[in-house]
CSV table of C-alpha atoms and ligand atoms in Angstrom, one decimal:
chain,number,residue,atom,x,y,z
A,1,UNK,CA,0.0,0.0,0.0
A,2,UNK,CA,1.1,3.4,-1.0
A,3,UNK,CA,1.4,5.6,2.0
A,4,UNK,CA,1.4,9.5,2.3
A,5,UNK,CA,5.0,11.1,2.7
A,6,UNK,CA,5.8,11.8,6.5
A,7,UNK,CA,4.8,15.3,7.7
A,8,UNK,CA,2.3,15.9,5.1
A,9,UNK,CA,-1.5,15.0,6.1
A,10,UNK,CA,-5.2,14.2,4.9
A,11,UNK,CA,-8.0,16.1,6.3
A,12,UNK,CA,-10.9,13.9,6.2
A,13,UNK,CA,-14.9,15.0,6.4
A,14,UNK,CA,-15.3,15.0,9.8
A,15,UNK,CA,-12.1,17.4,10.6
A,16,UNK,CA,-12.8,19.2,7.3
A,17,UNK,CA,-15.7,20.7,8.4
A,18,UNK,CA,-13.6,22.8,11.6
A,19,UNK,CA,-11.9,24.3,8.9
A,20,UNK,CA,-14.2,25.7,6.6
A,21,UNK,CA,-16.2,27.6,9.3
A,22,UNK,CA,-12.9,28.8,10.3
A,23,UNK,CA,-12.0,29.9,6.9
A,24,UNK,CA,-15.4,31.0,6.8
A,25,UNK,CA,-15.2,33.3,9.4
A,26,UNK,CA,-11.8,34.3,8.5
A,27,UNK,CA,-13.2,35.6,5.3
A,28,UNK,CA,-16.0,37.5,6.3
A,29,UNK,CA,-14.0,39.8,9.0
A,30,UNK,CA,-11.1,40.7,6.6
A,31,UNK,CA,-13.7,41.0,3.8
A,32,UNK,CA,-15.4,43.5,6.5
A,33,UNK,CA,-12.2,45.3,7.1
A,34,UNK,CA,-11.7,45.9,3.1
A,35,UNK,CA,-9.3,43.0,2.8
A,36,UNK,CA,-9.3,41.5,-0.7
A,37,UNK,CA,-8.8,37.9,-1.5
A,38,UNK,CA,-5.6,36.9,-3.3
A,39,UNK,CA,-4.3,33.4,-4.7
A,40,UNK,CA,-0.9,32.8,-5.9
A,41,UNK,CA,1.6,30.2,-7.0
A,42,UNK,CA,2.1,27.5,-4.9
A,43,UNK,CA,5.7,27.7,-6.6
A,44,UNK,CA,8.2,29.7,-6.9
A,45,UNK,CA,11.6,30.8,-7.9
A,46,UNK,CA,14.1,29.9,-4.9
A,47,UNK,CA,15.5,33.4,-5.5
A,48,UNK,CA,12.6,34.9,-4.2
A,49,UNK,CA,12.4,32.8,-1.2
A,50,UNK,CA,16.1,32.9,-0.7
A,51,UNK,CA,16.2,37.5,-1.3
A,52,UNK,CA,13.3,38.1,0.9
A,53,UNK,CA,13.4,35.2,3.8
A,54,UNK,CA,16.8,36.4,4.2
A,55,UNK,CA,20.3,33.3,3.3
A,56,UNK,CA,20.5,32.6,6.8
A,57,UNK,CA,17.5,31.9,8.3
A,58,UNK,CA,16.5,28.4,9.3
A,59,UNK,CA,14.0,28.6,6.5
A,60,UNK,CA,15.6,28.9,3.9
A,61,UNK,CA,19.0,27.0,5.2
A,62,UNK,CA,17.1,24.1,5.9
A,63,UNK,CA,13.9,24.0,5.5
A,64,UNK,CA,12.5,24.6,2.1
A,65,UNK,CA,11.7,22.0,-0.7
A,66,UNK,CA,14.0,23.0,-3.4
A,67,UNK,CA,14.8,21.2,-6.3
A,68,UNK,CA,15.6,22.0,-10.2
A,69,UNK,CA,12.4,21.5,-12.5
A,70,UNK,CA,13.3,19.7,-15.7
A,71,UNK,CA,15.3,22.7,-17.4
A,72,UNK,CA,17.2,23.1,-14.5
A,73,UNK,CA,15.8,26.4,-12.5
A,74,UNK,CA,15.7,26.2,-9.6
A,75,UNK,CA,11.9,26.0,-7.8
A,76,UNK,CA,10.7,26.2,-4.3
A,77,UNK,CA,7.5,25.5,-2.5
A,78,UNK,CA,6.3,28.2,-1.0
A,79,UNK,CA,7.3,28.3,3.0
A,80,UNK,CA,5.3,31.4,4.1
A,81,UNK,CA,3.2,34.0,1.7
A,82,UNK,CA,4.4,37.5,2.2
A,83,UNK,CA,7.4,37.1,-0.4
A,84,UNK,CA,5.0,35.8,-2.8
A,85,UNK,CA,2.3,38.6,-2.1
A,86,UNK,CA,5.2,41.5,-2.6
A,87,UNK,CA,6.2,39.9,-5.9
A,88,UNK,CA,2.6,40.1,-6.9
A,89,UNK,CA,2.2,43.5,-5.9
A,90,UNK,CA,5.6,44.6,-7.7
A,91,UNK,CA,4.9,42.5,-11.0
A,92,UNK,CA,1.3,43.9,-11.7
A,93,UNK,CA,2.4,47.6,-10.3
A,94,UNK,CA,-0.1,47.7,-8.2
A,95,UNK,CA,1.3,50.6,-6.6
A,96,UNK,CA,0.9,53.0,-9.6
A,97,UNK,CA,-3.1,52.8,-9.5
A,98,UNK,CA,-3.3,53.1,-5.9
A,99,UNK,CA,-0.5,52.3,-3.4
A,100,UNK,CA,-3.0,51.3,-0.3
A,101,UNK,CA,-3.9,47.7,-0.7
A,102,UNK,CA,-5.0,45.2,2.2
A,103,UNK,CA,-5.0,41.3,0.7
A,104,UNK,CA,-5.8,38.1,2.1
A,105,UNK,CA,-5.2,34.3,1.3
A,106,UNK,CA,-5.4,31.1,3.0
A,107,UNK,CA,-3.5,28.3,1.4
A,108,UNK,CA,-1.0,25.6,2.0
A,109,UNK,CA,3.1,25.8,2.6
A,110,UNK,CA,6.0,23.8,3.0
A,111,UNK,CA,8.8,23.3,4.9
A,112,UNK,CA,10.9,20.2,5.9
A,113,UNK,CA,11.0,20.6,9.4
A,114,UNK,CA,10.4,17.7,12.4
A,115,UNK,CA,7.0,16.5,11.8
A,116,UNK,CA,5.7,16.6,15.4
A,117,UNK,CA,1.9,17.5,17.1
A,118,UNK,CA,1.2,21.0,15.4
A,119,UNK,CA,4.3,20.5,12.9
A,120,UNK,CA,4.0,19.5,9.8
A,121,UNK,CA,5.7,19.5,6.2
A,122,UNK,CA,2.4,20.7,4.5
A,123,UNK,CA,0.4,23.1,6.4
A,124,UNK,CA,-1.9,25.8,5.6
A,125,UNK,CA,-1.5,29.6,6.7
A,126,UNK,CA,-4.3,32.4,7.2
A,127,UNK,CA,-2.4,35.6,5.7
A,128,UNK,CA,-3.5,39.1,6.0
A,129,UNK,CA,-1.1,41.9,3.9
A,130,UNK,CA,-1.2,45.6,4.1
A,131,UNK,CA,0.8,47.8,1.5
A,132,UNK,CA,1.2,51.8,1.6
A,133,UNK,CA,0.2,52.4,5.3
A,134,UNK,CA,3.1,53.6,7.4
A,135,UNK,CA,0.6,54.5,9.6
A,136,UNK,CA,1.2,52.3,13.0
A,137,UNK,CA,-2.6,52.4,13.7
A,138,UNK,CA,-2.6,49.8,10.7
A,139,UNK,CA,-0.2,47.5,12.7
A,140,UNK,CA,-2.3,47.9,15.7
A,141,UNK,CA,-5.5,46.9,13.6
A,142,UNK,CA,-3.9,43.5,12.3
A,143,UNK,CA,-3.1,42.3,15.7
A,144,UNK,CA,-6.8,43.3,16.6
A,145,UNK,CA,-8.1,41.1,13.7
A,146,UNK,CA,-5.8,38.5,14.7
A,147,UNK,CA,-7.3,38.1,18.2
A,148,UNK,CA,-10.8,39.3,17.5
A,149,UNK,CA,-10.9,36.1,14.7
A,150,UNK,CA,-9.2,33.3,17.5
A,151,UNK,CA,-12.3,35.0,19.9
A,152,UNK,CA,-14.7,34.4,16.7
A,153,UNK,CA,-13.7,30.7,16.8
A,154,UNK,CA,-13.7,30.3,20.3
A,155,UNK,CA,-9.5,30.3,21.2
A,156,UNK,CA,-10.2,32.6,24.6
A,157,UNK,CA,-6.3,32.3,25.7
A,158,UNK,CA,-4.8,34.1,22.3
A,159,UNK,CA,-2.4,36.5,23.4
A,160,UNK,CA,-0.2,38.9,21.5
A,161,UNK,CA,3.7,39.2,22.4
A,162,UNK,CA,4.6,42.3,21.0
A,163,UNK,CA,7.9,44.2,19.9
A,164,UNK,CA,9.3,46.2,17.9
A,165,UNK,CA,12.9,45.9,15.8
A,166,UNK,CA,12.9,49.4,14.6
A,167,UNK,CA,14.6,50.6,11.2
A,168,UNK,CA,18.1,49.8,9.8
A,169,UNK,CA,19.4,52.8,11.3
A,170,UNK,CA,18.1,51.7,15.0
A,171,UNK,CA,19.0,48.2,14.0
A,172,UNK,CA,22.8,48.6,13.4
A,173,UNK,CA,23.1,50.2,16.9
A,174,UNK,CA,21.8,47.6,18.6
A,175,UNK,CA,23.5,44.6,16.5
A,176,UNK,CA,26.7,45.9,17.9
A,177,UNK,CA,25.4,46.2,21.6
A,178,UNK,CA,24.1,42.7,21.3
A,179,UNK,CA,26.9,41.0,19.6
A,180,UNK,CA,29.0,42.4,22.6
A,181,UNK,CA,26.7,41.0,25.1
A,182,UNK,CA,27.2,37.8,22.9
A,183,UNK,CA,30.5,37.7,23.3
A,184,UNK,CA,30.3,37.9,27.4
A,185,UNK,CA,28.0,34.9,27.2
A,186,UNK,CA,29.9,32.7,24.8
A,187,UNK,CA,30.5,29.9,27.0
A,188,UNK,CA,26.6,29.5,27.8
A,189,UNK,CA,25.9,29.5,23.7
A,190,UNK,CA,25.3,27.0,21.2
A,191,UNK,CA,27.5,26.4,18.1
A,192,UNK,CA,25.1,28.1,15.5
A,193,UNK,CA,24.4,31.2,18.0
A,194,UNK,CA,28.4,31.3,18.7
A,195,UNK,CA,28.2,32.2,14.9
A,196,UNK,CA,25.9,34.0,14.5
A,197,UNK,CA,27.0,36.3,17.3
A,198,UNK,CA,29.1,38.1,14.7
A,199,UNK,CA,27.0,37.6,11.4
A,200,UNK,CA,23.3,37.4,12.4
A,201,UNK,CA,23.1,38.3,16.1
A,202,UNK,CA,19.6,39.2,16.1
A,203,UNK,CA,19.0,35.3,15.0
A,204,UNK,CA,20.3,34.2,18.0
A,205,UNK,CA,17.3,35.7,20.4
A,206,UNK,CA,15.4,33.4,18.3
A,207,UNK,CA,17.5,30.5,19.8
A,208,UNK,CA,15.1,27.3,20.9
A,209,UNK,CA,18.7,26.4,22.7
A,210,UNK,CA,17.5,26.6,26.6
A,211,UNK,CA,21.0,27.4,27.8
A,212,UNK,CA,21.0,29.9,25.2
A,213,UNK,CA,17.1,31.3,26.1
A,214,UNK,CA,18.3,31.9,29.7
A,215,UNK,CA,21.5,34.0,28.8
A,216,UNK,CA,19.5,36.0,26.4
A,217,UNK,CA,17.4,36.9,29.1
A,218,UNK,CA,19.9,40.0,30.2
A,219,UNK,CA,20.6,40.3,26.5
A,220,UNK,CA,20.4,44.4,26.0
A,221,UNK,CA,16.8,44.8,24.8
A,222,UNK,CA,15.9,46.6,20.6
A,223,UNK,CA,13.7,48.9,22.4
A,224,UNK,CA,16.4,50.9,24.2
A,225,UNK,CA,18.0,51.5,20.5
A,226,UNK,CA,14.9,52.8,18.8
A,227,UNK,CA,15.1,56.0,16.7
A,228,UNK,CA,12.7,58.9,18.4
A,229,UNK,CA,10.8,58.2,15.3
A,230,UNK,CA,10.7,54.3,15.6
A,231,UNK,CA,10.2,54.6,19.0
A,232,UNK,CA,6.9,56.8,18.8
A,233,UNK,CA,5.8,54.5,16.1
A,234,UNK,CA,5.9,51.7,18.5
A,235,UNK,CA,4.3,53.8,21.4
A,236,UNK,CA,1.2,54.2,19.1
A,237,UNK,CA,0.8,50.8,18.2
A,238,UNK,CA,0.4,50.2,22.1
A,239,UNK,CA,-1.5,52.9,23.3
A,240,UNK,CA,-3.7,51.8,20.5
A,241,UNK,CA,-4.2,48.1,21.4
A,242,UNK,CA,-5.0,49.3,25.0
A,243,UNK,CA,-7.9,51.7,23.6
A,244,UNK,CA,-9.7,48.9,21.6
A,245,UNK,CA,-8.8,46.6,25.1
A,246,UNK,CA,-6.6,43.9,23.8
A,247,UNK,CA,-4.0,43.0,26.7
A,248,UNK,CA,-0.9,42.3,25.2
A,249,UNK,CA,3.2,41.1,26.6
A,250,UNK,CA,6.3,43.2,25.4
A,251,UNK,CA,8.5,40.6,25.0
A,252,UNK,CA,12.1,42.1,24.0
A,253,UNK,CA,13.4,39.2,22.8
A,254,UNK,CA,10.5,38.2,19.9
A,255,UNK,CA,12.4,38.5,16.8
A,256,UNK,CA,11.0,36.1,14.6
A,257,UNK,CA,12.5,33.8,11.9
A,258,UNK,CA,12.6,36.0,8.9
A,259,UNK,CA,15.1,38.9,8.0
A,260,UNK,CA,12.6,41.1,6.5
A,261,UNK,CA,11.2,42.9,9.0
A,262,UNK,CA,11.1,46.2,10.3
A,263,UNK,CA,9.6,48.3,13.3
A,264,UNK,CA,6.1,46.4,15.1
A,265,UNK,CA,6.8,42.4,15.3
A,266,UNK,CA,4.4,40.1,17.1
A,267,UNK,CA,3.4,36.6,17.9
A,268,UNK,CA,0.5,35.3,19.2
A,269,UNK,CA,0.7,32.8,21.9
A,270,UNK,CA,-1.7,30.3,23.2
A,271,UNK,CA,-1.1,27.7,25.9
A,272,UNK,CA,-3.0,24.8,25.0
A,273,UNK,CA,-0.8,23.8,22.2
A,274,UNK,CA,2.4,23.0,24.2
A,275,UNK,CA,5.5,23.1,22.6
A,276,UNK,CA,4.3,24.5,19.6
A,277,UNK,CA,2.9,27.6,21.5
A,278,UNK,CA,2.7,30.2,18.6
A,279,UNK,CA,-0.7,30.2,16.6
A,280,UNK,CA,0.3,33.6,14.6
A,281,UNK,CA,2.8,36.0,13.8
A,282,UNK,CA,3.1,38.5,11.9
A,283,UNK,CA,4.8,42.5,11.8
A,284,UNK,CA,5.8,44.9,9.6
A,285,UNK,CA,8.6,45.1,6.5
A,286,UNK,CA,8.9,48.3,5.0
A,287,UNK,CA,12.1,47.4,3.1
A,288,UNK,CA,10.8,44.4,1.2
A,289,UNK,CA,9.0,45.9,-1.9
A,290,UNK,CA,11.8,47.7,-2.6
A,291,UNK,CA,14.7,45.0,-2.0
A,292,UNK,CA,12.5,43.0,-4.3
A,293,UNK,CA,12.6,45.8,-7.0
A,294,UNK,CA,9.2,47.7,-6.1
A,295,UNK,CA,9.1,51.3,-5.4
A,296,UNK,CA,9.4,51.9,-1.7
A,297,UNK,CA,6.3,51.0,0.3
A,298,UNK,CA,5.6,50.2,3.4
A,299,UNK,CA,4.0,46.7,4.3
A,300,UNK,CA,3.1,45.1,7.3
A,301,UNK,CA,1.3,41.4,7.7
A,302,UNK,CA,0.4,38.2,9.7
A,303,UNK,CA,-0.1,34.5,9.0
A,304,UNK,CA,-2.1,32.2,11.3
A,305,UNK,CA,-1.2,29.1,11.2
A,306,UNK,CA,-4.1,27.6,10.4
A,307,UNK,CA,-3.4,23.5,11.4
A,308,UNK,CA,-2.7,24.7,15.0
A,309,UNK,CA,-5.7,26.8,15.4
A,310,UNK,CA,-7.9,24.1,14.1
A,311,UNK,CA,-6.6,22.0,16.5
A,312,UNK,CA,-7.6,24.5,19.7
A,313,UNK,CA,-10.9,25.9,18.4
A,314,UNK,CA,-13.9,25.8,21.2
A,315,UNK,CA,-16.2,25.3,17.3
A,316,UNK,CA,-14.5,21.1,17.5
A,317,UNK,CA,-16.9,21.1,19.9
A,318,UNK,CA,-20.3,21.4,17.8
A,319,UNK,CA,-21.7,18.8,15.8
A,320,UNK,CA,-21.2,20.0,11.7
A,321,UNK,CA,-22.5,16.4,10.1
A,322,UNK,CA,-25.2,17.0,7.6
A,323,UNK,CA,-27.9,14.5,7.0
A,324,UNK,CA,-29.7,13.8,4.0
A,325,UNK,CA,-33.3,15.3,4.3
A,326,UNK,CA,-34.8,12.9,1.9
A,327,UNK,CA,-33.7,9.2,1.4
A,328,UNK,CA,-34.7,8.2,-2.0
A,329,UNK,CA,-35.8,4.0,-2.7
A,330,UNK,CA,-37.4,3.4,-5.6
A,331,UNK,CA,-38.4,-0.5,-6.5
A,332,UNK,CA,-38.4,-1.4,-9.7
A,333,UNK,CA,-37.3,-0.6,-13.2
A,334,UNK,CA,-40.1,2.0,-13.9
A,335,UNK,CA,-39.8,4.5,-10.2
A,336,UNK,CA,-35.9,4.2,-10.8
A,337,UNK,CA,-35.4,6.7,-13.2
A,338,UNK,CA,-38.4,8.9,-12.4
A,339,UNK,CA,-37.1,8.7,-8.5
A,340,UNK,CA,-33.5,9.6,-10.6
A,341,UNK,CA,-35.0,12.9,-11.9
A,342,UNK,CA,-36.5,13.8,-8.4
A,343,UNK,CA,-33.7,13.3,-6.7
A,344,UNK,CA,-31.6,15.6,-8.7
A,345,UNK,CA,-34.4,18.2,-8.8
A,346,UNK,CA,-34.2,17.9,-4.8
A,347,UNK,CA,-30.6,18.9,-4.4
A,348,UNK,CA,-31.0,21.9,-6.8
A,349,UNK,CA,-34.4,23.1,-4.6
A,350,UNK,CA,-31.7,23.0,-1.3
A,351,UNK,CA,-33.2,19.8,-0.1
A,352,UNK,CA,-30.1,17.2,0.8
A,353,UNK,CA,-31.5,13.8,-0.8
A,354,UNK,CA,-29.4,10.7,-1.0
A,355,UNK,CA,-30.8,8.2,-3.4
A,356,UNK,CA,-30.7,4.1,-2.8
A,357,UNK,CA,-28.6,3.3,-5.8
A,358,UNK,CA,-28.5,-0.9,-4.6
A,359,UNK,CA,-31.0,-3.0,-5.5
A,360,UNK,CA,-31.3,-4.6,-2.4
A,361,UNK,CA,-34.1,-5.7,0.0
A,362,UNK,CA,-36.8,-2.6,1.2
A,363,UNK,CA,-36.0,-3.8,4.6
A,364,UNK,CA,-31.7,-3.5,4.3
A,365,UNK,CA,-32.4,0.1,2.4
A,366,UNK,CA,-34.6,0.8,5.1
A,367,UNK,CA,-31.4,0.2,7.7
A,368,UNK,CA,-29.8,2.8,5.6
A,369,UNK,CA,-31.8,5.1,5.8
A,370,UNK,CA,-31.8,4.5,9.6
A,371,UNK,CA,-28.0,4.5,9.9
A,372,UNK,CA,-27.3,7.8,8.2
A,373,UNK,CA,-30.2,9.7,10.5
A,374,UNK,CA,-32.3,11.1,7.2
A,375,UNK,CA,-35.7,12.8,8.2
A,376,UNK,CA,-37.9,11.3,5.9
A,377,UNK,CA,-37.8,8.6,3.3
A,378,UNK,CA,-39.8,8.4,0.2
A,379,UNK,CA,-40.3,4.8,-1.2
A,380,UNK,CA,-41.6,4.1,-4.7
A,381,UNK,CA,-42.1,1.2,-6.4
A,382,UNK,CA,-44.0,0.0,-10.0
A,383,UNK,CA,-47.3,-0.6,-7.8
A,384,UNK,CA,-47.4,3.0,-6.4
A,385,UNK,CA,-46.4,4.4,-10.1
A,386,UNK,CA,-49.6,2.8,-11.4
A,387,UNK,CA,-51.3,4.0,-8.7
A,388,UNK,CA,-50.2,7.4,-9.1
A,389,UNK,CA,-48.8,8.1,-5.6
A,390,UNK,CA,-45.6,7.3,-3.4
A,391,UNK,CA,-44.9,6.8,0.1
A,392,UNK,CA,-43.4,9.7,2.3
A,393,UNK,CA,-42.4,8.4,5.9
A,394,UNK,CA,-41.4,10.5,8.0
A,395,UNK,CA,-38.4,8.8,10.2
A,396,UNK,CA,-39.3,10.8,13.7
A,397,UNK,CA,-42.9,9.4,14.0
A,398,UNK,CA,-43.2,7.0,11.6
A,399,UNK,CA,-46.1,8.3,10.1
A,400,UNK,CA,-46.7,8.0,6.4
A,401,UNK,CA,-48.6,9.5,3.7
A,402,UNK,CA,-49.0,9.2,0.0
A,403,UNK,CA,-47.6,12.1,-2.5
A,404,UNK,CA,-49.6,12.7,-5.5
A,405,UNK,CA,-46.7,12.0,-8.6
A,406,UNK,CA,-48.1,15.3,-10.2
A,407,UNK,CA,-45.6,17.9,-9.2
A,408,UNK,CA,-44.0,15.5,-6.6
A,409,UNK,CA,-40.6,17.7,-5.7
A,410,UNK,CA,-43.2,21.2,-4.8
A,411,UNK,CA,-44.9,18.8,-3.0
A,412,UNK,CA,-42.8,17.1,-0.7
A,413,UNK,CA,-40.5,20.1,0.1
A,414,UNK,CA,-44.0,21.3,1.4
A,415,UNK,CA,-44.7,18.5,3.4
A,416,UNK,CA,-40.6,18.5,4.6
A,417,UNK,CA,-41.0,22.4,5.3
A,418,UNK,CA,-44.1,22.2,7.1
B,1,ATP,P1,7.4,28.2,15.0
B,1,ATP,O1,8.2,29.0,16.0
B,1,ATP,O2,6.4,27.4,15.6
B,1,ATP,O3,8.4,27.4,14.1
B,1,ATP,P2,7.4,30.1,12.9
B,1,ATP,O4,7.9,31.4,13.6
B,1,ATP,O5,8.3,29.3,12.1
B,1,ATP,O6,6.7,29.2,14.0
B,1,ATP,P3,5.9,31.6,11.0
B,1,ATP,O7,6.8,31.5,9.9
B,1,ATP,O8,5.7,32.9,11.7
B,1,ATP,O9,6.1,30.5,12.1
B,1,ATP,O10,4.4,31.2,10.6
B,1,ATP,C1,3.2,31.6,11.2
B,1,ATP,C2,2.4,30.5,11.8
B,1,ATP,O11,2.4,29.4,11.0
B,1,ATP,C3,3.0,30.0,13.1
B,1,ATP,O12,2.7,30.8,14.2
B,1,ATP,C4,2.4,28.6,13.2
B,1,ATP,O13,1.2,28.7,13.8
B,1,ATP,C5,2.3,28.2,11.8
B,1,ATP,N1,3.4,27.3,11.4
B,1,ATP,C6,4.7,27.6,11.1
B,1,ATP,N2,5.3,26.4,10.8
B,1,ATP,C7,4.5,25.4,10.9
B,1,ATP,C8,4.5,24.0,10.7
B,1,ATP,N3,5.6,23.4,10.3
B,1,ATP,N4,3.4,23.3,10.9
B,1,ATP,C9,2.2,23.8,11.3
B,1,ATP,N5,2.1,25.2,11.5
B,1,ATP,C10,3.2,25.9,11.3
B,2,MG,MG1,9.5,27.6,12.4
């Protein structure tokens, strides 16, 4: 038997259902807030991946699925959706009509990373993307849609960690404070922070290493080295999450896995996922559309992970299986087709049938019909064709009647409806 490849997953009916009202609901509030639906390549160059992500960043070091297509360019499923959102927004120029745009999508990514509860190879994001609004209030609203949606879908314990890495010019003061304070930790550091300490520093805040978590607690902290205009920027964005009453962590050390961004970052935080404690995260990267070859816009965007919030939503709890309203048995060669044509004409009028394609015994169809809960089942056979009439029973009392054949579908959705 031909398995699926570790780390990737099927989501069955039964599960599938928790994630379309999720999507559903994910749709409507960003569609409320002016968000506009985009869908793009699952595919990629690695360039783009590799420019934007940033060379070393666990993602693109080691994580990505990479591999030459058959004229030898090199591809890459997608691992996140903001590099392929910018591209989009630099190739069509969306920036000449009108700079201000606020997108959405929802689709899968990849990344070969442990396959573990709440990990996977394949998994699906919720993205939100905002172009041409420096404005922080904008920052402040995306991490108000983030946690009004997890309220939506019944996540009570979503909470944003907040923080903000400033601009390049704040950024290069405090890369030389940290590397310093790096360097008077070296012997509590792991190999790949010891070198980063000179190269990336900032990567090394990110460090899952616990030895290296608990020196990087006195590490110096980015908001002491913000810019008067960074730092205002940042001041905003809280004073504006406490107006509309989301409580929220500073956490000085929230850097997040991507090079790309800039000023507000934040994560959102949940504790009934253990290890795997981050549902979203998200922040702002002013620098991207142009390092990409835009005009210079600002930007700023989340992604939810989608798999992890499915697994913590309070709607798990509710009962999403349809049953059929009508279950269709007709007896004999004439009532089969006619009970054919009905049944279609049902599913059209918004009534669920399910027909009785076997040609088994009454009483085993009758079992069916039991097993999969329908309301009512309408039996006709060659008898009740002659006779101009079929049987409607309805399966909560038991009671039956006889349907007229003339205009049979207006008729039972009557007697269903009444
Ligand atoms: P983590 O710290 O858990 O690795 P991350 O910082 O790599 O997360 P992001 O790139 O910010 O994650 O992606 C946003 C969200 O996507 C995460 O908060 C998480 O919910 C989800 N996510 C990321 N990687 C995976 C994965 N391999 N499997 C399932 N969900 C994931
Ligand atoms: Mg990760």
């Amino acid at each position: 038997m031909i398995q699926l490849i570790r780390g990737f997953k099927d989501i069955l009916p039964g599960e599938i259902e928790i994630w379309q009202n999720i999507e559903k609901t994910a749709r409507s509030l960003f569609e409320n807030f002016g968000f506009k639906e985009i869908r793009l390549p699952i595919l990629e160059r690695t360039e783009l991946f590799a420019r934007s992500i940033g060379e070393d960043t666990d993602i693109v070091e080691k994580e990505m699925y990479t591999f030459p297509d058959r004229k030898g360019d090199l591809v890459t499923l997608r691992p996140e959706a903001t590099a392929s959102v910018v591209r989009s927004y630099i190739q069509h120029k969306m920036y000449a009509k009108d700079p201000v745009r606020k997108f959405y999508s929802i689709g899968p990514m990849f990344r070969r990373e442990r396959p573990q509860k709440g990990r996977y190879r394949q998994f699906y994001q919720i993205n939100a993307e905002v172009f041409g609004i420096n404005s922080p209030f904008i920052d402040a609203q995306l991490i108000f849609l983030a946690v009004k949606l997890f309220h939506m879908l019944e996540v009570t314990d979503a909470q944003p960690h907040i923080n903000s890495l400033g601009c390049s010019q704040c950024r290069s003061n405090f890369k030389k404070a940290l590397s310093a304070f790096l360097l008077s930790v070296t012997e509590k550091l792991c190999d790949a922070c010891l070198k980063r300490s000179k190269k990336n520093p900032l990567r090394a805040l990110d460090c899952k290493n616990s030895s290296c978590r608990e020196a990087m607690v006195n590490a110096p902290a980015i908001t002491d080295y913000l810019c008067p205009e960074c730092r205002q920027h940042f001041e905003t964005v809280k004073s504006a999450l406490e107006k509309l009453e989301i409580p929220f962590v500073i956490d000085k050390n929230l850097v997040r896995g991507l090079d790309y961004y800039t000023r507000t970052t934040f994560e959102i935080q949940t504790g009934l996922l253990g290890a795997q404690n981050a549902v979203a995260g998200g922040g702002r990267y002013d620098g991207l559309v142009k390092t990409l070859g835009g005009q210079d816009q600002p930007a700023t965007g989340f992604a939810i992970g989608l798999d992890r919030l499915a697994e913590i939503t309070g709607i798990r709890n509710k009962d999403f299986t349809k049953k059929p309203d009508i279950y269709i048995v007709a007896l004999g060669e004439k009532s089969e087709p006619l009970a054919f044509e009905w049944n279609c004409n049902f599913g059209l009028e918004g009534i669920r049938p399910e027909m009785d394609l076997s040609n088994r015994s009454l009483k085993s169809r009758m079992k069916r019909a039991n097993k999969l809960e329908a309301a009512y089942v309408l039996i006709v056979g060659d008898n009740e064709l002659e006779e101009g009439a079929v049987i409607l029973r309805n399966m909560t009392t038991q009671k039956q009647i006889l349907i007229p054949i003339e205009s049979l579908v207006e008729r039972v959705i009557a007697e269903i409806k009444a």
